mmCIF file of C-alpha atoms in Angstrom:
data_model
loop_
_atom_site.group_PDB
_atom_site.id
_atom_site.type_symbol
_atom_site.label_atom_id
_atom_site.label_comp_id
_atom_site.label_asym_id
_atom_site.label_seq_id
_atom_site.Cartn_x
_atom_site.Cartn_y
_atom_site.Cartn_z
ATOM 1 C CA MET A 20 110.759 -169.837 -141.706
ATOM 2 C CA LYS A 21 107.749 -172.091 -140.938
ATOM 3 C CA LYS A 22 108.788 -172.192 -137.281
ATOM 4 C CA LEU A 23 109.043 -168.368 -137.241
ATOM 5 C CA LEU A 24 105.596 -167.994 -138.784
ATOM 6 C CA LEU A 25 104.041 -170.389 -136.268
ATOM 7 C CA THR A 26 105.701 -168.628 -133.343
ATOM 8 C CA THR A 27 104.501 -165.237 -134.590
ATOM 9 C CA LEU A 28 100.955 -166.436 -135.163
ATOM 10 C CA LEU A 29 100.807 -167.954 -131.682
ATOM 11 C CA ALA A 30 102.130 -164.735 -130.174
ATOM 12 C CA PHE A 31 99.392 -162.678 -131.785
ATOM 13 C CA SER A 32 96.757 -165.262 -130.865
ATOM 14 C CA THR A 33 97.799 -164.863 -127.237
ATOM 15 C CA LEU A 34 97.657 -161.087 -127.540
ATOM 16 C CA ALA A 35 94.170 -161.224 -129.031
ATOM 17 C CA ILE A 36 92.817 -162.824 -125.846
ATOM 18 C CA SER A 37 94.053 -160.018 -123.627
ATOM 19 C CA VAL A 38 93.419 -156.872 -125.672
ATOM 20 C CA SER A 39 90.204 -154.977 -126.255
ATOM 21 C CA ALA A 40 88.755 -153.716 -129.520
ATOM 22 C CA LYS A 41 90.339 -150.321 -128.796
ATOM 23 C CA ASN A 42 93.789 -151.834 -129.022
ATOM 24 C CA LEU A 43 95.782 -151.644 -132.230
ATOM 25 C CA LYS A 44 97.961 -154.560 -133.321
ATOM 26 C CA VAL A 45 101.046 -153.609 -135.310
ATOM 27 C CA VAL A 46 103.948 -155.415 -136.967
ATOM 28 C CA ALA A 47 106.857 -153.009 -136.951
ATOM 29 C CA ALA A 48 110.413 -152.502 -138.164
ATOM 30 C CA TYR A 49 111.330 -149.014 -137.034
ATOM 31 C CA GLY A 50 113.810 -147.447 -134.637
ATOM 32 C CA ASN A 51 112.544 -146.465 -131.165
ATOM 33 C CA LYS A 52 109.096 -147.822 -132.032
ATOM 34 C CA GLU A 53 108.140 -148.209 -128.355
ATOM 35 C CA LYS A 54 108.252 -144.440 -127.762
ATOM 36 C CA ILE A 55 106.453 -143.779 -131.051
ATOM 37 C CA PHE A 56 103.566 -146.028 -130.062
ATOM 38 C CA GLN A 57 103.493 -144.611 -126.536
ATOM 39 C CA GLU A 58 103.086 -141.101 -127.950
ATOM 40 C CA PHE A 59 100.274 -142.261 -130.240
ATOM 41 C CA THR A 60 98.517 -143.798 -127.229
ATOM 42 C CA LYS A 61 99.001 -140.559 -125.260
ATOM 43 C CA GLU A 62 97.481 -138.545 -128.122
ATOM 44 C CA THR A 63 94.545 -140.854 -128.908
ATOM 45 C CA GLY A 64 93.975 -143.259 -126.009
ATOM 46 C CA ILE A 65 94.430 -146.205 -128.383
ATOM 47 C CA LYS A 66 96.845 -148.772 -126.956
ATOM 48 C CA VAL A 67 99.292 -150.558 -129.243
ATOM 49 C CA GLU A 68 100.466 -154.168 -129.159
ATOM 50 C CA PHE A 69 103.372 -154.819 -131.523
ATOM 51 C CA LEU A 70 105.768 -157.417 -132.825
ATOM 52 C CA ASP A 71 109.174 -156.553 -134.291
ATOM 53 C CA LEU A 72 109.429 -158.135 -137.758
ATOM 54 C CA SER A 73 111.431 -157.258 -140.874
ATOM 55 C CA SER A 74 109.525 -156.587 -144.085
ATOM 56 C CA GLY A 75 110.303 -159.926 -145.740
ATOM 57 C CA GLU A 76 109.068 -161.767 -142.654
ATOM 58 C CA VAL A 77 105.851 -159.742 -142.617
ATOM 59 C CA LEU A 78 105.138 -160.462 -146.275
ATOM 60 C CA SER A 79 105.608 -164.207 -145.744
ATOM 61 C CA ARG A 80 103.417 -164.175 -142.638
ATOM 62 C CA ILE A 81 100.452 -162.292 -144.075
ATOM 63 C CA GLN A 82 100.416 -164.570 -147.108
ATOM 64 C CA ALA A 83 100.325 -167.570 -144.769
ATOM 65 C CA GLU A 84 97.395 -166.078 -142.842
ATOM 66 C CA GLY A 85 95.129 -166.409 -145.872
ATOM 67 C CA GLY A 86 93.100 -163.217 -145.567
ATOM 68 C CA LYS A 87 92.708 -163.253 -141.789
ATOM 69 C CA PRO A 88 95.477 -160.948 -140.563
ATOM 70 C CA SER A 89 96.552 -161.152 -136.945
ATOM 71 C CA ALA A 90 97.683 -157.502 -137.086
ATOM 72 C CA ASP A 91 96.005 -154.284 -138.196
ATOM 73 C CA VAL A 92 98.904 -152.078 -139.280
ATOM 74 C CA TRP A 93 102.279 -152.615 -140.909
ATOM 75 C CA PHE A 94 104.754 -149.931 -139.779
ATOM 76 C CA GLY A 95 108.238 -149.632 -141.277
ATOM 77 C CA GLY A 96 110.276 -151.778 -143.622
ATOM 78 C CA GLY A 97 111.247 -151.637 -147.283
ATOM 79 C CA ILE A 98 108.531 -150.516 -149.677
ATOM 80 C CA ASP A 99 109.171 -153.425 -152.072
ATOM 81 C CA SER A 100 107.310 -155.771 -149.725
ATOM 82 C CA PHE A 101 104.408 -153.316 -149.452
ATOM 83 C CA ILE A 102 104.148 -153.160 -153.245
ATOM 84 C CA ALA A 103 104.192 -156.950 -153.431
ATOM 85 C CA ALA A 104 101.510 -157.143 -150.712
ATOM 86 C CA LYS A 105 99.328 -154.665 -152.607
ATOM 87 C CA ASP A 106 99.659 -156.709 -155.788
ATOM 88 C CA LYS A 107 98.577 -159.830 -153.876
ATOM 89 C CA GLY A 108 95.473 -158.079 -152.495
ATOM 90 C CA LEU A 109 96.706 -158.084 -148.891
ATOM 91 C CA LEU A 110 96.360 -154.371 -148.093
ATOM 92 C CA GLU A 111 93.404 -152.087 -147.344
ATOM 93 C CA LYS A 112 93.020 -148.929 -149.403
ATOM 94 C CA TYR A 113 93.068 -145.783 -147.263
ATOM 95 C CA GLU A 114 93.729 -142.229 -148.472
ATOM 96 C CA SER A 115 94.672 -140.052 -145.521
ATOM 97 C CA LYS A 116 94.127 -136.352 -146.162
ATOM 98 C CA ASN A 117 97.665 -135.777 -144.832
ATOM 99 C CA ASN A 118 98.995 -138.158 -147.474
ATOM 100 C CA ILE A 119 97.390 -136.332 -150.364
ATOM 101 C CA GLU A 120 98.092 -132.765 -149.206
ATOM 102 C CA PHE A 121 101.666 -132.913 -147.933
ATOM 103 C CA ILE A 122 103.437 -135.945 -149.401
ATOM 104 C CA SER A 123 105.028 -136.143 -152.834
ATOM 105 C CA PRO A 124 103.530 -138.795 -155.140
ATOM 106 C CA GLU A 125 106.902 -140.578 -155.349
ATOM 107 C CA TYR A 126 106.612 -141.411 -151.636
ATOM 108 C CA ARG A 127 103.098 -142.904 -151.693
ATOM 109 C CA ASP A 128 101.048 -145.420 -153.638
ATOM 110 C CA LYS A 129 99.062 -143.806 -156.457
ATOM 111 C CA ASP A 130 96.088 -146.032 -155.577
ATOM 112 C CA GLY A 131 96.220 -145.335 -151.829
ATOM 113 C CA TYR A 132 97.248 -148.754 -150.494
ATOM 114 C CA TRP A 133 100.479 -147.679 -148.766
ATOM 115 C CA SER A 134 102.365 -144.559 -147.789
ATOM 116 C CA GLY A 135 105.954 -143.811 -146.998
ATOM 117 C CA ILE A 136 106.820 -142.593 -143.500
ATOM 118 C CA SER A 137 110.427 -141.584 -144.027
ATOM 119 C CA LEU A 138 113.333 -142.279 -146.360
ATOM 120 C CA VAL A 139 115.827 -145.029 -145.581
ATOM 121 C CA LEU A 140 119.242 -144.287 -147.096
ATOM 122 C CA VAL A 141 121.832 -147.042 -147.416
ATOM 123 C CA GLY A 142 125.446 -146.520 -146.416
ATOM 124 C CA PHE A 143 128.396 -148.011 -144.550
ATOM 125 C CA MET A 144 129.530 -148.367 -140.964
ATOM 126 C CA THR A 145 133.146 -149.049 -139.988
ATOM 127 C CA ASN A 146 134.737 -150.133 -136.739
ATOM 128 C CA ASP A 147 137.632 -147.689 -136.552
ATOM 129 C CA GLU A 148 139.634 -149.737 -134.053
ATOM 130 C CA LEU A 149 139.517 -152.805 -136.293
ATOM 131 C CA LEU A 150 140.452 -150.794 -139.382
ATOM 132 C CA LYS A 151 143.510 -149.455 -137.545
ATOM 133 C CA GLU A 152 144.406 -152.825 -136.019
ATOM 134 C CA LYS A 153 144.204 -154.618 -139.376
ATOM 135 C CA ASN A 154 145.620 -151.724 -141.395
ATOM 136 C CA LEU A 155 142.492 -151.471 -143.558
ATOM 137 C CA PRO A 156 141.449 -148.359 -145.505
ATOM 138 C CA SER A 157 138.100 -146.716 -144.860
ATOM 139 C CA PRO A 158 135.671 -147.359 -147.757
ATOM 140 C CA LYS A 159 134.333 -144.423 -149.747
ATOM 141 C CA THR A 160 132.496 -146.064 -152.646
ATOM 142 C CA TRP A 161 130.608 -149.275 -153.378
ATOM 143 C CA LYS A 162 133.537 -150.556 -155.402
ATOM 144 C CA ASP A 163 135.759 -150.182 -152.338
ATOM 145 C CA LEU A 164 133.780 -152.929 -150.587
ATOM 146 C CA THR A 165 135.108 -155.457 -153.119
ATOM 147 C CA ASN A 166 138.733 -154.799 -152.099
ATOM 148 C CA PRO A 167 140.309 -158.215 -151.313
ATOM 149 C CA LEU A 168 141.704 -156.672 -148.120
ATOM 150 C CA TYR A 169 138.142 -156.839 -146.731
ATOM 151 C CA LYS A 170 137.894 -160.633 -147.084
ATOM 152 C CA ASP A 171 135.339 -161.863 -144.467
ATOM 153 C CA GLU A 172 135.089 -158.359 -142.988
ATOM 154 C CA VAL A 173 131.925 -157.073 -144.725
ATOM 155 C CA MET A 174 128.613 -157.698 -142.997
ATOM 156 C CA MET A 175 125.238 -157.291 -144.713
ATOM 157 C CA ALA A 176 121.735 -158.658 -144.197
ATOM 158 C CA ASN A 177 119.906 -161.089 -146.441
ATOM 159 C CA PRO A 178 117.968 -158.996 -149.014
ATOM 160 C CA ALA A 179 115.223 -161.641 -149.062
ATOM 161 C CA ILE A 180 114.435 -160.658 -145.439
ATOM 162 C CA SER A 181 115.769 -157.126 -144.999
ATOM 163 C CA GLY A 182 113.981 -154.364 -146.896
ATOM 164 C CA THR A 183 117.035 -152.122 -146.552
ATOM 165 C CA ASN A 184 119.343 -154.620 -148.198
ATOM 166 C CA TYR A 185 116.857 -155.395 -150.953
ATOM 167 C CA ALA A 186 116.741 -151.632 -151.550
ATOM 168 C CA MET A 187 120.527 -151.722 -151.838
ATOM 169 C CA VAL A 188 120.464 -154.590 -154.349
ATOM 170 C CA ASN A 189 117.655 -153.116 -156.458
ATOM 171 C CA GLY A 190 119.078 -149.603 -156.201
ATOM 172 C CA LEU A 191 122.509 -150.671 -157.426
ATOM 173 C CA ILE A 192 120.896 -152.597 -160.282
ATOM 174 C CA GLN A 193 119.091 -149.416 -161.300
ATOM 175 C CA GLY A 194 122.184 -147.288 -160.729
ATOM 176 C CA MET A 195 124.841 -149.514 -162.334
ATOM 177 C CA GLY A 196 122.782 -151.341 -164.930
ATOM 178 C CA GLU A 197 121.614 -154.916 -164.410
ATOM 179 C CA GLU A 198 124.540 -157.001 -165.639
ATOM 180 C CA ASN A 199 127.193 -154.668 -164.220
ATOM 181 C CA ALA A 200 125.442 -154.884 -160.868
ATOM 182 C CA TRP A 201 125.429 -158.693 -160.845
ATOM 183 C CA VAL A 202 129.136 -158.729 -161.650
ATOM 184 C CA TYR A 203 129.581 -156.350 -158.713
ATOM 185 C CA PHE A 204 127.511 -158.531 -156.355
ATOM 186 C CA LYS A 205 129.690 -161.527 -157.211
ATOM 187 C CA SER A 206 132.809 -159.591 -156.194
ATOM 188 C CA LEU A 207 131.140 -158.225 -153.056
ATOM 189 C CA ASN A 208 130.057 -161.725 -152.055
ATOM 190 C CA GLU A 209 133.711 -162.757 -151.845
ATOM 191 C CA ASN A 210 134.101 -160.475 -148.823
ATOM 192 C CA VAL A 211 130.822 -161.370 -147.056
ATOM 193 C CA PRO A 212 131.190 -164.403 -144.734
ATOM 194 C CA PHE A 213 127.428 -164.826 -144.262
ATOM 195 C CA LEU A 214 124.153 -162.921 -144.679
ATOM 196 C CA ALA A 215 122.557 -161.686 -141.468
ATOM 197 C CA LYS A 216 118.846 -162.225 -140.842
ATOM 198 C CA ARG A 217 117.919 -158.615 -139.978
ATOM 199 C CA GLY A 218 118.885 -155.203 -141.307
ATOM 200 C CA GLY A 219 119.794 -154.083 -137.781
ATOM 201 C CA GLU A 220 122.192 -156.964 -137.153
ATOM 202 C CA PRO A 221 125.207 -155.794 -139.261
ATOM 203 C CA PRO A 222 125.685 -152.420 -137.504
ATOM 204 C CA LYS A 223 125.448 -154.115 -134.120
ATOM 205 C CA LYS A 224 128.088 -156.660 -135.112
ATOM 206 C CA VAL A 225 130.394 -153.900 -136.314
ATOM 207 C CA ALA A 226 129.842 -151.884 -133.136
ATOM 208 C CA SER A 227 130.710 -154.934 -131.023
ATOM 209 C CA GLY A 228 133.957 -155.451 -132.961
ATOM 210 C CA GLU A 229 132.991 -158.693 -134.715
ATOM 211 C CA PHE A 230 133.440 -157.196 -138.201
ATOM 212 C CA ALA A 231 135.284 -154.223 -139.658
ATOM 213 C CA LEU A 232 132.469 -152.837 -141.774
ATOM 214 C CA ALA A 233 128.821 -153.248 -142.735
ATOM 215 C CA ILE A 234 126.144 -152.136 -145.159
ATOM 216 C CA ILE A 235 123.520 -150.394 -143.028
ATOM 217 C CA PRO A 236 120.357 -148.276 -143.054
ATOM 218 C CA MET A 237 121.572 -144.722 -142.386
ATOM 219 C CA SER A 238 118.999 -143.909 -139.733
ATOM 220 C CA GLY A 239 119.423 -142.066 -136.464
ATOM 221 C CA GLU A 240 119.275 -145.325 -134.534
ATOM 222 C CA PHE A 241 122.602 -146.388 -136.042
ATOM 223 C CA ILE A 242 124.204 -143.002 -136.739
ATOM 224 C CA SER A 243 123.925 -142.292 -132.991
ATOM 225 C CA MET A 244 126.162 -145.293 -132.289
ATOM 226 C CA GLU A 245 129.087 -143.027 -133.232
ATOM 227 C CA GLY A 246 128.899 -141.459 -129.795
ATOM 228 C CA LYS A 247 128.829 -144.800 -127.968
ATOM 229 C CA TYR A 248 131.147 -147.089 -129.933
ATOM 230 C CA PRO A 249 134.353 -146.691 -131.999
ATOM 231 C CA VAL A 250 132.386 -146.570 -135.261
ATOM 232 C CA THR A 251 131.905 -144.204 -138.197
ATOM 233 C CA THR A 252 128.915 -144.061 -140.551
ATOM 234 C CA ILE A 253 129.597 -143.157 -144.171
ATOM 235 C CA TYR A 254 127.454 -142.073 -147.114
ATOM 236 C CA PRO A 255 128.930 -143.617 -150.295
ATOM 237 C CA GLU A 256 130.522 -140.985 -152.516
ATOM 238 C CA ASP A 257 129.440 -142.564 -155.814
ATOM 239 C CA MET A 258 125.732 -143.360 -155.313
ATOM 240 C CA VAL A 259 123.301 -143.755 -152.438
ATOM 241 C CA PRO A 260 120.502 -146.346 -152.661
ATOM 242 C CA TRP A 261 117.327 -145.365 -150.833
ATOM 243 C CA VAL A 262 113.768 -146.511 -150.295
ATOM 244 C CA PRO A 263 110.713 -145.149 -148.476
ATOM 245 C CA ALA A 264 110.010 -146.892 -145.180
ATOM 246 C CA GLY A 265 106.398 -147.945 -145.651
ATOM 247 C CA MET A 266 103.158 -148.020 -143.705
ATOM 248 C CA ALA A 267 99.841 -149.689 -144.543
ATOM 249 C CA ILE A 268 96.652 -151.223 -143.168
ATOM 250 C CA PHE A 269 96.103 -154.944 -143.680
ATOM 251 C CA LYS A 270 93.079 -156.140 -145.637
ATOM 252 C CA ASN A 271 90.345 -157.322 -143.247
ATOM 253 C CA ALA A 272 92.013 -155.582 -140.289
ATOM 254 C CA GLU A 273 90.032 -156.207 -137.097
ATOM 255 C CA ASN A 274 90.514 -152.683 -135.737
ATOM 256 C CA LEU A 275 90.063 -150.656 -138.917
ATOM 257 C CA ASN A 276 89.079 -147.327 -137.361
ATOM 258 C CA GLU A 277 92.029 -147.446 -134.957
ATOM 259 C CA ALA A 278 94.310 -148.347 -137.865
ATOM 260 C CA LYS A 279 93.120 -145.323 -139.856
ATOM 261 C CA ALA A 280 93.668 -143.120 -136.793
ATOM 262 C CA PHE A 281 97.258 -144.326 -136.583
ATOM 263 C CA ILE A 282 97.929 -143.627 -140.277
ATOM 264 C CA ASP A 283 96.483 -140.116 -139.900
ATOM 265 C CA TRP A 284 98.601 -139.447 -136.806
ATOM 266 C CA ALA A 285 101.829 -140.804 -138.324
ATOM 267 C CA LEU A 286 101.385 -138.579 -141.381
ATOM 268 C CA SER A 287 100.376 -135.451 -139.446
ATOM 269 C CA LYS A 288 103.020 -132.757 -138.974
ATOM 270 C CA LYS A 289 103.095 -133.386 -135.238
ATOM 271 C CA GLY A 290 103.338 -137.150 -135.695
ATOM 272 C CA GLN A 291 106.039 -136.885 -138.365
ATOM 273 C CA GLU A 292 108.126 -134.572 -136.183
ATOM 274 C CA PHE A 293 107.805 -136.900 -133.202
ATOM 275 C CA ILE A 294 108.758 -139.980 -135.268
ATOM 276 C CA ARG A 295 111.685 -138.054 -136.770
ATOM 277 C CA ASP A 296 112.969 -137.131 -133.328
ATOM 278 C CA GLN A 297 112.866 -140.753 -132.142
ATOM 279 C CA ASP A 298 114.757 -142.100 -135.172
ATOM 280 C CA PRO A 299 116.221 -139.196 -137.190
ATOM 281 C CA ARG A 300 115.610 -139.564 -140.926
ATOM 282 C CA MET A 301 114.316 -137.495 -143.818
ATOM 283 C CA MET A 302 110.541 -137.613 -143.399
ATOM 284 C CA VAL A 303 108.075 -137.817 -146.282
ATOM 285 C CA ARG A 304 106.106 -134.684 -145.367
ATOM 286 C CA ASN A 305 107.345 -131.671 -147.279
ATOM 287 C CA ASP A 306 106.870 -129.313 -144.308
ATOM 288 C CA VAL A 307 109.006 -131.280 -141.813
ATOM 289 C CA GLU A 308 112.596 -130.156 -141.328
ATOM 290 C CA ILE A 309 115.386 -132.611 -142.135
ATOM 291 C CA PRO A 310 117.290 -133.656 -138.963
ATOM 292 C CA LYS A 311 120.862 -132.439 -138.608
ATOM 293 C CA SER A 312 122.270 -135.970 -138.597
ATOM 294 C CA VAL A 313 121.283 -136.523 -142.238
ATOM 295 C CA LYS A 314 121.849 -133.021 -143.622
ATOM 296 C CA THR A 315 125.393 -133.886 -144.735
ATOM 297 C CA ILE A 316 124.042 -136.111 -147.504
ATOM 298 C CA ASN A 317 124.568 -134.892 -151.058
ATOM 299 C CA LYS A 318 121.077 -135.359 -152.493
ATOM 300 C CA ASN A 319 122.539 -135.476 -155.993
ATOM 301 C CA LYS A 320 124.055 -138.834 -155.058
ATOM 302 C CA LEU A 321 120.645 -140.398 -154.383
ATOM 303 C CA ILE A 322 119.970 -142.962 -157.097
ATOM 304 C CA LYS A 323 117.044 -141.989 -159.319
ATOM 305 C CA ILE A 324 114.948 -145.074 -158.738
ATOM 306 C CA ASP A 325 111.750 -146.419 -160.236
ATOM 307 C CA ILE A 326 109.663 -147.151 -157.122
ATOM 308 C CA ASP A 327 107.298 -149.485 -158.965
ATOM 309 C CA ALA A 328 110.244 -151.581 -160.126
ATOM 310 C CA LEU A 329 111.164 -152.229 -156.488
ATOM 311 C CA GLY A 330 108.036 -154.329 -156.150
ATOM 312 C CA GLU A 331 107.610 -155.591 -159.699
ATOM 313 C CA ASP A 332 111.151 -156.993 -159.931
ATOM 314 C CA ARG A 333 111.376 -158.307 -156.370
ATOM 315 C CA GLU A 334 110.728 -162.016 -156.951
ATOM 316 C CA LYS A 335 112.934 -162.145 -160.053
ATOM 317 C CA ILE A 336 115.830 -160.373 -158.342
ATOM 318 C CA LEU A 337 115.606 -162.387 -155.133
ATOM 319 C CA LYS A 338 115.460 -165.670 -157.060
ATOM 320 C CA ARG A 339 118.652 -164.767 -158.909
ATOM 321 C CA TRP A 340 120.253 -163.625 -155.655
ATOM 322 C CA ASN A 341 119.297 -166.846 -153.891
ATOM 323 C CA ASP A 342 120.522 -168.970 -156.807
ATOM 324 C CA GLN A 343 123.931 -167.286 -156.666
ATOM 325 C CA PHE A 344 124.410 -166.418 -153.001
ATOM 326 C CA GLY A 345 121.771 -168.342 -151.057
ATOM 327 C CA ASN A 346 124.432 -170.531 -149.484
ATOM 328 C CA LYS A 347 125.490 -167.500 -147.416
ATOM 329 C CA ALA A 348 122.055 -167.078 -145.786
ATOM 330 C CA GLN A 349 121.742 -168.057 -142.124
#
């Protein structure tokens, strides 16, 4: 982790030499982010420099920077890390008028330190050729993933790094009850050979035929793999964990005005529709149509989650996870 932080800091230091004050520096974990930033530049003239980092990595990095952030905006990733960053005084308060007028309070911070962009739903991906070859059933529920037939065939990312997989862990705790969930995680762990470093790694490993199934973020980036690889994406029939993908400005951001312009654009109707079309998901604005690829979800299966608990319980949950399953982390 220290090596990763140093490499990231050096990368941004190099960028700082070459960019002007009108450039925006972003740490991002979002599908098709290059096109999203290109459209923002086209609309505003503000150029974007970005690094691809998962939410857990971002949280560790900004804490290490000690109040002098090397980026201006945090775009994408599980909201638990944003809540933790707010609590540590690492985010800048900014209330976009779009946020207040069009976005439900459950998708934004009541104090104005972060906003959701879209909803990340958690589901499964299977490699259909491997299931057939190994005579394995297709999973329908979370309990199905504990079937001994799936020994060493289930891929998931480390919840300490991946916001999506932390959302899964916290969501199932809220949905099943705490102790029942930890009994479940112990059984699930029997079928997981190791924990991947990024939320996007499991679907790619399933698509390439390395594993039969994975726990994945059900976003357009991965759902669209169905047309390119022998894979199927599945919404669990019993309960669906979810979390807002977050967005925030870092405290002491160098390019504050440009950062505010990006937040306003990303929460505008036009910006939300463009972002949706690059990586189809349910967006947080109430006047933006849900993309066809996610309309098959039964909304009644979405776990009724306490958003605040995602952040408040993060350290406690991840400590228990690491104590029990940390040996599986890469």
